[in-house]
Tab-separated table of C-alpha atoms in Angstrom:
chain	number	residue	atom	x	y	z
A	1026	MET	CA	0.144	-0.011	0.069
A	1027	LYS	CA	2.962	2.308	0.769
A	1028	PHE	CA	4.544	1.669	-2.558
A	1029	TYR	CA	1.093	2.166	-4.166
A	1030	ALA	CA	0.782	5.292	-2.742
A	1031	THR	CA	4.527	6.495	-3.371
A	1032	SER	CA	4.027	5.739	-7.063
A	1033	ALA	CA	0.926	7.345	-7.327
A	1034	LEU	CA	2.316	10.455	-5.833
A	1035	ALA	CA	5.049	10.331	-8.545
A	1036	LEU	CA	2.597	9.937	-11.270
A	1037	ILE	CA	0.849	12.977	-10.138
A	1038	LEU	CA	4.142	14.869	-9.753
A	1039	GLY	CA	5.114	13.842	-13.192
A	1040	ALA	CA	1.984	14.633	-14.712
A	1041	GLY	CA	2.083	18.005	-13.199
A	1042	THR	CA	5.532	18.356	-14.428
A	1043	ALA	CA	4.690	17.685	-17.913
A	1044	SER	CA	1.809	20.062	-17.944
A	1045	ALA	CA	3.915	22.671	-16.689
A	1046	GLN	CA	6.320	22.396	-19.495
A	1047	GLN	CA	3.819	22.828	-21.900
A	1048	THR	CA	3.638	25.999	-24.095
A	1049	GLU	CA	0.058	27.305	-24.175
A	1050	VAL	CA	-1.000	29.278	-27.439
A	1051	ASN	CA	-4.257	31.190	-26.945
A	1052	ILE	CA	-6.094	32.263	-30.186
A	1053	LEU	CA	-9.008	34.714	-29.648
A	1054	ARG	CA	-11.789	34.609	-32.504
A	1055	VAL	CA	-15.055	36.424	-33.519
A	1056	GLN	CA	-17.690	33.763	-32.849
A	1057	PRO	CA	-17.947	31.639	-36.270
A	1058	GLY	CA	-20.344	29.084	-37.255
A	1059	ASP	CA	-20.144	25.550	-36.059
A	1060	GLU	CA	-18.418	24.108	-39.261
A	1061	GLU	CA	-15.810	26.546	-38.758
A	1062	GLN	CA	-15.319	25.951	-35.107
A	1063	ALA	CA	-14.954	22.234	-35.852
A	1064	PHE	CA	-12.327	22.978	-38.415
A	1065	TYR	CA	-10.379	24.625	-35.772
A	1066	ALA	CA	-10.713	21.883	-33.398
A	1067	GLU	CA	-9.298	19.484	-36.061
A	1068	VAL	CA	-6.343	21.604	-36.734
A	1069	GLU	CA	-5.721	22.026	-33.104
A	1070	ALA	CA	-5.905	18.312	-32.447
A	1071	ALA	CA	-3.400	17.666	-35.475
A	1072	TYR	CA	-1.094	20.323	-34.296
A	1073	GLU	CA	-0.856	19.079	-30.676
A	1074	ALA	CA	-0.410	15.321	-31.861
A	1075	GLU	CA	2.934	16.672	-33.668
A	1076	HIS	CA	3.873	18.886	-30.810
A	1077	PRO	CA	2.716	17.115	-27.526
A	1078	ASP	CA	4.694	20.106	-25.719
A	1079	ILE	CA	2.166	22.634	-26.972
A	1080	ASP	CA	-1.587	23.270	-25.826
A	1081	VAL	CA	-3.564	25.263	-28.187
A	1082	VAL	CA	-6.606	26.978	-27.026
A	1083	PHE	CA	-9.182	28.602	-29.163
A	1084	GLU	CA	-11.862	31.114	-27.328
A	1085	TYR	CA	-14.733	32.687	-29.201
A	1086	ILE	CA	-16.733	35.920	-28.344
A	1087	ALA	CA	-19.405	37.446	-30.316
A	1088	ASN	CA	-18.832	40.204	-32.810
A	1089	GLU	CA	-19.912	43.091	-30.703
A	1090	ALA	CA	-18.492	41.836	-27.548
A	1091	TYR	CA	-15.223	40.830	-29.242
A	1092	LYS	CA	-14.925	44.451	-30.486
A	1093	SER	CA	-15.441	46.143	-27.132
A	1094	LYS	CA	-13.412	43.813	-25.275
A	1095	LEU	CA	-10.111	43.198	-27.441
A	1096	PRO	CA	-8.785	46.740	-26.675
A	1097	THR	CA	-8.891	45.962	-22.825
A	1098	LEU	CA	-7.446	42.560	-23.392
A	1099	LEU	CA	-4.657	43.877	-25.401
A	1100	GLN	CA	-3.667	46.019	-22.422
A	1101	SER	CA	-3.719	43.069	-19.809
A	1102	ASP	CA	-2.078	40.119	-18.909
A	1103	ALA	CA	-4.835	38.092	-20.423
A	1104	ARG	CA	-4.096	39.198	-23.814
A	1105	PRO	CA	-4.237	36.409	-26.394
A	1106	ASP	CA	-1.162	35.251	-28.435
A	1107	VAL	CA	-3.199	35.436	-31.815
A	1108	PHE	CA	-6.331	37.235	-32.475
A	1109	TYR	CA	-8.856	37.743	-35.454
A	1110	SER	CA	-8.110	41.009	-37.019
A	1111	TRP	CA	-9.673	43.053	-39.950
A	1112	GLY	CA	-6.358	44.835	-40.606
A	1113	GLY	CA	-6.651	48.465	-41.703
A	1114	GLU	CA	-5.973	51.636	-39.405
A	1115	THR	CA	-7.170	49.475	-36.443
A	1116	LEU	CA	-4.137	47.313	-36.868
A	1117	ARG	CA	-1.737	50.465	-37.343
A	1118	GLU	CA	-3.195	51.845	-34.275
A	1119	GLN	CA	-2.352	48.586	-32.313
A	1120	ALA	CA	1.088	48.432	-33.632
A	1121	GLU	CA	1.818	51.927	-32.766
A	1122	ALA	CA	0.671	51.217	-29.242
A	1123	GLY	CA	3.052	48.461	-28.917
A	1124	PHE	CA	0.329	45.515	-28.838
A	1125	LEU	CA	1.763	43.526	-31.627
A	1126	ARG	CA	4.813	41.427	-32.649
A	1127	SER	CA	6.521	41.770	-35.736
A	1128	ILE	CA	6.902	38.194	-37.517
A	1129	GLY	CA	8.312	39.008	-40.525
A	1130	ASP	CA	11.635	37.401	-39.523
A	1131	VAL	CA	9.762	34.317	-37.933
A	1132	VAL	CA	7.545	33.225	-40.904
A	1133	PRO	CA	9.777	31.189	-43.433
A	1134	GLU	CA	10.005	32.663	-46.956
A	1135	ASP	CA	8.390	29.552	-48.593
A	1136	VAL	CA	5.078	30.412	-46.271
A	1137	LEU	CA	4.974	34.012	-47.167
A	1138	ALA	CA	5.206	33.183	-50.872
A	1139	THR	CA	1.773	31.346	-50.656
A	1140	PHE	CA	0.159	34.654	-49.934
A	1141	PRO	CA	-0.717	37.092	-52.271
A	1142	GLN	CA	1.387	40.337	-51.904
A	1143	ALA	CA	-1.856	42.588	-51.344
A	1144	ALA	CA	-3.045	40.488	-48.655
A	1145	LEU	CA	0.277	40.697	-46.862
A	1146	GLU	CA	0.191	44.114	-47.226
A	1147	ALA	CA	-3.156	44.315	-45.400
A	1148	TYR	CA	-1.193	43.052	-42.095
A	1149	THR	CA	1.909	45.263	-42.552
A	1150	VAL	CA	2.433	48.636	-41.029
A	1151	ASP	CA	5.566	50.818	-41.918
A	1152	GLY	CA	7.096	47.403	-43.389
A	1153	GLU	CA	6.719	45.209	-40.530
A	1154	LEU	CA	4.626	42.349	-40.792
A	1155	TYR	CA	2.309	41.825	-37.735
A	1156	GLY	CA	0.001	39.104	-38.880
A	1157	LEU	CA	-1.272	36.811	-41.751
A	1158	PRO	CA	-4.393	36.940	-43.765
A	1159	LEU	CA	-7.120	34.191	-43.644
A	1160	TYR	CA	-9.668	34.871	-46.139
A	1161	ALA	CA	-11.076	37.532	-48.535
A	1162	THR	CA	-14.606	38.635	-48.389
A	1163	GLU	CA	-17.185	40.264	-50.405
A	1164	VAL	CA	-20.485	42.070	-48.939
A	1165	VAL	CA	-23.181	40.984	-51.452
A	1166	PHE	CA	-26.917	41.054	-51.513
A	1167	TRP	CA	-28.055	37.825	-50.338
A	1168	VAL	CA	-31.547	36.969	-52.456
A	1169	ASN	CA	-34.450	34.920	-51.478
A	1170	THR	CA	-35.446	33.788	-54.754
A	1171	ASP	CA	-38.779	32.296	-53.715
A	1172	LEU	CA	-39.885	35.859	-52.500
A	1173	THR	CA	-38.422	37.681	-55.542
A	1174	GLU	CA	-40.083	35.410	-58.123
A	1175	GLN	CA	-43.467	35.500	-55.738
A	1176	ALA	CA	-43.324	39.332	-56.431
A	1177	GLY	CA	-42.321	39.392	-59.837
A	1178	VAL	CA	-38.851	40.613	-59.326
A	1179	ASP	CA	-36.099	39.340	-61.620
A	1180	HIS	CA	-32.973	39.862	-59.430
A	1181	THR	CA	-30.596	39.198	-62.005
A	1182	ALA	CA	-31.910	42.414	-64.140
A	1183	ILE	CA	-31.149	44.733	-60.942
A	1184	GLU	CA	-27.959	46.511	-62.098
A	1185	THR	CA	-28.305	50.037	-60.955
A	1186	TRP	CA	-29.477	51.570	-57.793
A	1187	ASP	CA	-32.615	52.843	-59.442
A	1188	ASP	CA	-33.277	49.191	-60.385
A	1189	LEU	CA	-32.946	48.137	-56.946
A	1190	LEU	CA	-35.400	51.087	-55.717
A	1191	GLN	CA	-37.853	49.851	-58.131
A	1192	ALA	CA	-37.644	46.367	-57.103
A	1193	VAL	CA	-38.005	47.190	-53.450
A	1194	GLN	CA	-41.266	48.990	-54.547
A	1195	THR	CA	-42.706	46.124	-56.359
A	1196	LEU	CA	-41.740	43.721	-53.294
A	1197	LYS	CA	-43.850	46.174	-51.126
A	1198	ASP	CA	-46.614	46.301	-53.502
A	1199	ALA	CA	-46.712	42.370	-53.308
A	1200	GLY	CA	-46.654	42.377	-49.584
A	1201	VAL	CA	-43.139	41.177	-49.201
A	1202	THR	CA	-40.490	42.785	-46.847
A	1203	PRO	CA	-37.663	43.807	-49.306
A	1204	ILE	CA	-34.610	43.875	-46.927
A	1205	ILE	CA	-33.877	42.537	-43.845
A	1206	ALA	CA	-30.922	44.378	-41.786
A	1207	GLY	CA	-29.556	44.505	-38.278
A	1208	GLY	CA	-29.590	48.176	-37.542
A	1209	GLN	CA	-28.967	47.791	-33.796
A	1210	ASP	CA	-25.367	46.739	-34.457
A	1211	LYS	CA	-24.711	49.574	-36.715
A	1212	TRP	CA	-21.888	48.089	-38.717
A	1213	PRO	CA	-24.200	45.855	-40.988
A	1214	VAL	CA	-25.880	49.138	-42.261
A	1215	HIS	CA	-22.589	50.991	-42.716
A	1216	PHE	CA	-22.228	48.707	-45.819
A	1217	TYR	CA	-24.747	50.941	-47.795
A	1218	TRP	CA	-22.968	54.172	-46.997
A	1219	SER	CA	-19.477	52.467	-47.881
A	1220	TYR	CA	-20.638	51.022	-51.145
A	1221	LEU	CA	-22.663	53.944	-52.340
A	1222	ALA	CA	-19.595	56.490	-51.423
A	1223	LEU	CA	-17.193	53.968	-53.742
A	1224	ARG	CA	-20.099	54.055	-56.372
A	1225	GLU	CA	-20.451	57.887	-56.594
A	1226	GLY	CA	-16.691	58.778	-55.964
A	1227	GLY	CA	-14.646	56.153	-57.627
A	1228	PRO	CA	-12.517	53.601	-55.838
A	1229	ASP	CA	-9.839	56.000	-54.941
A	1230	VAL	CA	-12.400	58.202	-53.122
A	1231	VAL	CA	-11.628	57.022	-49.522
A	1232	THR	CA	-7.938	56.880	-49.710
A	1233	ALA	CA	-7.979	60.461	-51.222
A	1234	ALA	CA	-10.138	61.593	-48.365
A	1235	MET	CA	-7.759	60.061	-45.875
A	1236	GLU	CA	-4.836	61.786	-47.599
A	1237	GLY	CA	-6.566	65.116	-47.389
A	1238	GLY	CA	-6.351	68.023	-50.190
A	1239	ASP	CA	-9.264	68.704	-52.479
A	1240	THR	CA	-11.257	65.488	-51.392
A	1241	THR	CA	-12.333	65.044	-47.914
A	1242	PHE	CA	-15.188	62.996	-46.158
A	1243	GLU	CA	-17.222	66.065	-46.625
A	1244	SER	CA	-16.922	65.923	-50.431
A	1245	GLU	CA	-19.789	65.531	-52.916
A	1246	PRO	CA	-19.455	61.727	-53.327
A	1247	PHE	CA	-20.087	61.127	-49.443
A	1248	VAL	CA	-23.056	63.578	-49.285
A	1249	ALA	CA	-24.449	61.877	-52.438
A	1250	ALA	CA	-23.877	58.215	-50.809
A	1251	GLY	CA	-26.374	59.633	-47.960
A	1252	GLU	CA	-28.631	60.925	-50.401
A	1253	ASP	CA	-28.844	57.737	-52.245
A	1254	MET	CA	-29.383	56.199	-48.782
A	1255	ALA	CA	-32.136	58.575	-47.996
A	1256	GLU	CA	-34.055	57.632	-51.370
A	1257	LEU	CA	-33.924	54.019	-49.944
A	1258	VAL	CA	-35.140	54.788	-46.522
A	1259	ALA	CA	-38.258	56.878	-47.941
A	1260	LEU	CA	-39.400	53.628	-49.341
A	1261	GLU	CA	-39.484	51.996	-45.828
A	1262	PRO	CA	-37.746	48.787	-47.113
A	1263	PHE	CA	-36.473	47.282	-43.839
A	1264	GLN	CA	-38.603	44.868	-41.454
A	1265	PRO	CA	-40.319	46.544	-38.475
A	1266	GLY	CA	-38.072	47.240	-35.688
A	1267	VAL	CA	-34.980	47.263	-37.855
A	1268	MET	CA	-33.031	49.581	-35.495
A	1269	GLY	CA	-33.778	47.031	-32.589
A	1270	THR	CA	-32.584	44.024	-34.452
A	1271	THR	CA	-28.885	42.649	-33.972
A	1272	TYR	CA	-27.019	41.240	-36.970
A	1273	GLU	CA	-27.555	37.829	-35.637
A	1274	THR	CA	-31.119	38.102	-35.345
A	1275	ALA	CA	-31.270	39.574	-38.895
A	1276	SER	CA	-29.357	36.683	-40.253
A	1277	GLY	CA	-31.676	34.199	-38.839
A	1278	MET	CA	-34.712	36.213	-39.871
A	1279	PHE	CA	-33.478	36.345	-43.525
A	1280	ALA	CA	-32.718	32.530	-43.634
A	1281	ASP	CA	-36.400	31.981	-41.924
A	1282	GLY	CA	-37.724	33.693	-45.167
A	1283	GLN	CA	-38.869	36.959	-43.840
A	1284	GLY	CA	-37.328	39.190	-46.354
A	1285	ALA	CA	-36.251	39.129	-49.959
A	1286	PHE	CA	-32.645	40.693	-49.616
A	1287	HIS	CA	-30.117	40.856	-46.763
A	1288	LEU	CA	-26.814	42.836	-47.481
A	1289	MET	CA	-24.189	40.989	-45.750
A	1290	GLY	CA	-20.814	39.184	-46.443
A	1291	ASP	CA	-20.381	35.831	-48.054
A	1292	TRP	CA	-19.300	34.663	-44.660
A	1293	ASP	CA	-22.990	34.412	-43.510
A	1294	TYR	CA	-23.807	31.586	-45.918
A	1295	LEU	CA	-23.381	28.922	-43.057
A	1296	PRO	CA	-24.128	30.977	-40.172
A	1297	MET	CA	-27.437	32.036	-41.248
A	1298	ARG	CA	-28.681	28.653	-41.246
A	1299	GLY	CA	-27.783	28.039	-37.975
A	1300	ARG	CA	-29.350	30.835	-36.546
A	1301	ALA	CA	-32.708	29.967	-38.628
A	1302	THR	CA	-35.623	28.631	-36.294
A	1303	ASP	CA	-35.226	25.268	-37.739
A	1304	GLY	CA	-31.545	25.364	-37.856
A	1305	VAL	CA	-31.638	24.470	-41.813
A	1306	GLY	CA	-32.786	27.712	-43.247
A	1307	LEU	CA	-33.199	28.199	-46.928
A	1308	SER	CA	-31.504	25.882	-49.256
A	1309	ASP	CA	-29.236	26.554	-51.858
A	1310	ASP	CA	-32.140	26.497	-54.685
A	1311	GLN	CA	-33.716	29.453	-52.611
A	1312	LEU	CA	-30.586	31.350	-52.496
A	1313	ALA	CA	-28.904	33.675	-54.877
A	1314	ILE	CA	-26.485	36.572	-54.414
A	1315	MET	CA	-26.078	39.602	-56.334
A	1316	ARG	CA	-23.509	42.475	-56.495
A	1317	PHE	CA	-24.100	45.743	-55.100
A	1318	PRO	CA	-25.785	48.154	-57.695
A	1319	THR	CA	-23.909	50.711	-59.653
A	1320	ILE	CA	-25.014	54.203	-59.946
A	1321	SER	CA	-26.331	55.548	-63.248
A	1322	ASP	CA	-25.056	59.093	-62.898
A	1323	PRO	CA	-22.292	59.005	-60.509
A	1324	VAL	CA	-20.139	61.934	-58.973
A	1325	THR	CA	-17.419	60.724	-60.481
A	1326	GLU	CA	-17.099	57.675	-63.014
A	1327	GLY	CA	-15.074	54.373	-62.212
A	1328	GLY	CA	-16.662	53.086	-59.043
A	1329	ASP	CA	-18.602	50.548	-60.954
A	1330	GLY	CA	-15.911	47.596	-60.639
A	1331	ALA	CA	-15.138	48.188	-56.778
A	1332	THR	CA	-15.899	45.479	-54.422
A	1333	LEU	CA	-16.491	45.962	-50.627
A	1334	GLY	CA	-15.353	43.511	-48.015
A	1335	GLY	CA	-12.489	42.351	-45.862
A	1336	ILE	CA	-9.047	40.872	-46.106
A	1337	ASN	CA	-9.547	39.322	-42.748
A	1338	GLY	CA	-6.857	37.345	-40.612
A	1339	TRP	CA	-4.765	36.978	-37.642
A	1340	ALA	CA	-2.588	39.313	-35.611
A	1341	VAL	CA	-0.037	38.198	-33.337
A	1342	SER	CA	0.414	40.151	-30.124
A	1343	ALA	CA	3.535	41.561	-28.749
A	1344	ASP	CA	4.303	38.626	-26.149
A	1345	ALA	CA	3.473	35.559	-28.515
A	1346	SER	CA	5.912	32.948	-28.460
A	1347	ASP	CA	7.561	31.469	-31.653
A	1348	GLU	CA	5.335	28.531	-31.162
A	1349	ALA	CA	2.168	30.638	-31.508
A	1350	VAL	CA	3.650	32.157	-34.784
A	1351	ASP	CA	4.390	28.267	-35.838
A	1352	PHE	CA	0.951	27.281	-35.115
A	1353	LEU	CA	-0.357	30.147	-37.286
A	1354	THR	CA	1.346	29.130	-40.206
A	1355	PHE	CA	0.355	25.372	-39.646
A	1356	LEU	CA	-3.257	26.466	-39.647
A	1357	LEU	CA	-2.909	28.602	-42.836
A	1358	ASN	CA	-1.108	25.902	-44.870
A	1359	GLN	CA	-1.984	24.741	-48.063
A	1360	ASP	CA	-3.801	21.388	-46.934
A	1361	ASN	CA	-5.685	22.889	-44.408
A	1362	GLN	CA	-6.998	25.915	-46.515
A	1363	GLU	CA	-8.004	23.400	-49.366
A	1364	THR	CA	-10.084	21.511	-46.525
A	1365	VAL	CA	-11.990	24.918	-45.791
A	1366	ALA	CA	-12.401	25.407	-49.387
A	1367	GLU	CA	-13.974	21.819	-50.205
A	1368	ARG	CA	-16.354	21.962	-47.134
A	1369	GLY	CA	-17.414	25.606	-48.343
A	1370	ILE	CA	-16.507	27.159	-44.885
A	1371	PHE	CA	-15.009	30.463	-46.298
A	1372	ILE	CA	-12.713	31.415	-49.526
A	1373	PRO	CA	-9.314	30.905	-48.276
A	1374	ILE	CA	-6.708	33.416	-49.449
A	1375	VAL	CA	-3.629	31.084	-49.788
A	1376	GLU	CA	-2.805	31.036	-53.655
A	1377	GLY	CA	-4.171	27.891	-55.072
A	1378	ALA	CA	-6.556	26.713	-52.456
A	1379	ASP	CA	-9.590	28.387	-53.981
A	1380	SER	CA	-9.197	25.670	-56.580
A	1381	ALA	CA	-10.877	23.362	-54.089
A	1382	LEU	CA	-14.099	25.575	-53.848
A	1383	SER	CA	-17.315	23.717	-54.577
A	1384	ASN	CA	-19.885	26.014	-53.203
A	1385	PRO	CA	-21.144	28.169	-56.349
A	1386	PHE	CA	-21.847	31.218	-54.136
A	1387	PHE	CA	-18.332	31.207	-53.098
A	1388	GLN	CA	-16.943	30.516	-56.717
A	1389	GLN	CA	-18.908	33.571	-57.674
A	1390	VAL	CA	-17.428	35.877	-54.877
A	1391	ALA	CA	-13.975	34.738	-55.453
A	1392	SER	CA	-14.427	35.567	-59.225
A	1393	ASP	CA	-15.886	38.990	-58.242
A	1394	ILE	CA	-12.771	39.856	-55.935
A	1395	GLN	CA	-10.464	38.758	-58.570
A	1396	ASN	CA	-11.898	40.875	-61.231
A	1397	SER	CA	-12.496	43.887	-59.511
A	1398	ASP	CA	-11.059	47.168	-60.042
A	1399	TYR	CA	-10.358	47.873	-56.109
A	1400	HIS	CA	-11.222	45.865	-53.053
A	1401	GLN	CA	-12.039	48.315	-50.311
A	1402	VAL	CA	-11.784	47.005	-46.724
A	1403	PHE	CA	-14.648	47.661	-44.478
A	1404	LEU	CA	-14.655	51.308	-43.545
A	1405	ASP	CA	-15.293	50.842	-39.863
A	1406	GLN	CA	-11.864	48.863	-39.817
A	1407	TYR	CA	-9.960	50.487	-42.272
A	1408	LEU	CA	-10.429	54.091	-40.836
A	1409	GLY	CA	-9.609	53.123	-37.396
A	1410	ALA	CA	-11.864	52.491	-34.302
A	1411	SER	CA	-12.639	55.993	-33.595
A	1412	VAL	CA	-13.496	57.097	-37.279
A	1413	GLY	CA	-14.993	53.933	-37.813
A	1414	ALA	CA	-17.406	54.066	-34.962
A	1415	THR	CA	-18.313	57.233	-36.557
A	1416	VAL	CA	-18.947	55.747	-39.996
A	1417	ASN	CA	-21.444	53.161	-38.266
A	1418	ASP	CA	-23.013	55.754	-36.355
A	1419	VAL	CA	-23.920	58.034	-39.271
A	1420	SER	CA	-25.127	55.033	-41.411
A	1421	ALA	CA	-27.547	53.779	-38.636
A	1422	ASP	CA	-28.543	57.623	-38.375
A	1423	LEU	CA	-29.454	57.766	-42.142
A	1424	ILE	CA	-31.120	54.544	-41.991
A	1425	ALA	CA	-33.121	55.507	-38.884
A	1426	GLY	CA	-33.728	59.138	-40.717
A	1427	ALA	CA	-32.267	60.692	-37.662
A	1428	THR	CA	-29.490	62.767	-39.614
A	1429	THR	CA	-29.148	64.510	-43.000
A	1430	PRO	CA	-26.644	63.549	-45.892
A	1431	GLU	CA	-24.703	66.561	-45.270
A	1432	GLU	CA	-24.719	66.220	-41.476
A	1433	ALA	CA	-23.319	62.766	-41.921
A	1434	ALA	CA	-20.631	63.465	-44.044
A	1435	ALA	CA	-19.523	66.393	-42.012
A	1436	ARG	CA	-19.361	64.161	-38.768
A	1437	VAL	CA	-17.165	61.628	-40.547
A	1438	ARG	CA	-14.788	64.386	-41.721
A	1439	GLU	CA	-14.600	65.761	-38.302
A	1440	ALA	CA	-13.948	62.449	-36.793
A	1441	TRP	CA	-11.173	61.876	-39.229
A	1442	ASP	CA	-9.599	65.416	-38.865
A	1443	PHE	CA	-9.698	64.977	-35.014
A	1444	ARG	CA	-8.779	61.326	-34.763
């Protein structure tokens, strides 16, 4: 009995020593769908099998909570090693604050060569690489073809903003809610103002306003974007209570068949179904995607071919270990990214992996991004946290009819000038 107790104690101490020797890699991600979480669990298990001295831990936080908690986490001892990032000015602000680790000298050259240079630039600040891209996204109109056909609307014929406005009126006349939107969270409706600014002002209008000079965020294209939104709002196109509806609720409402259109990123393909009342939602046969319409008479020509979306990926925090960077490169290797393509989880950005895409919607999005004149990253991220919040605020106020196009543009300019 004494021998048994001594042996048991030795085993316990041994197990504690082994555990203490493990390096923990903490990954923080905005809450994805179940299929993506399952994929991460598989990658985690595969990596840990090859590296028994490393413990990878994924944590997921809902979108709005993630945005509010991340700045505090980065300033604390509980900061993650790797965290989900939209890049843009927010990444620059994090780098300048000393929250990020430069990884350009740690990631092997052959790994870097698997990413498009433009995607790497999205995670580069002043020549230093602080993260790696995961996928590119496009904001599109998701279409419930059952409802559009019921109302006599041909979504494939919608090319201009005027066409969309006419379709909205036709849907209303047929008793169909034209558009589902999550106005409470604000960012889902900033897609309207952002896209319309690109269409009105051309693909360089945002960068020109950031640089200053003759173009500012109060210039005519940005005011015109608000005026275009006002035309839509005047038709009362959204579901009742739009400003009290969250993104997640709106996503589920569209999947439940409660509206004809939903302006949202391609990433919503699987999550919307999980949010449906029956957990299934609309079938592929009931769905279509539609590019954001053009403007018949824009302020400046050239914005027709621009796409809006993200080059989403991962940033590495200042105290992250080499092991954390190594896991990140493993997560993003060719085999793993082909897996997500085959399963239709998202459109990977690793070169060549998109050839495994079987989902027709993702194939269309990949083609749209590849053929676009310019891919604009979400303005609420691209312009930095404070200015981005103002863009979201004015977009929501325009949807609610609580501000004018001129006031909205002036507020964004003021936020940019005083950031």
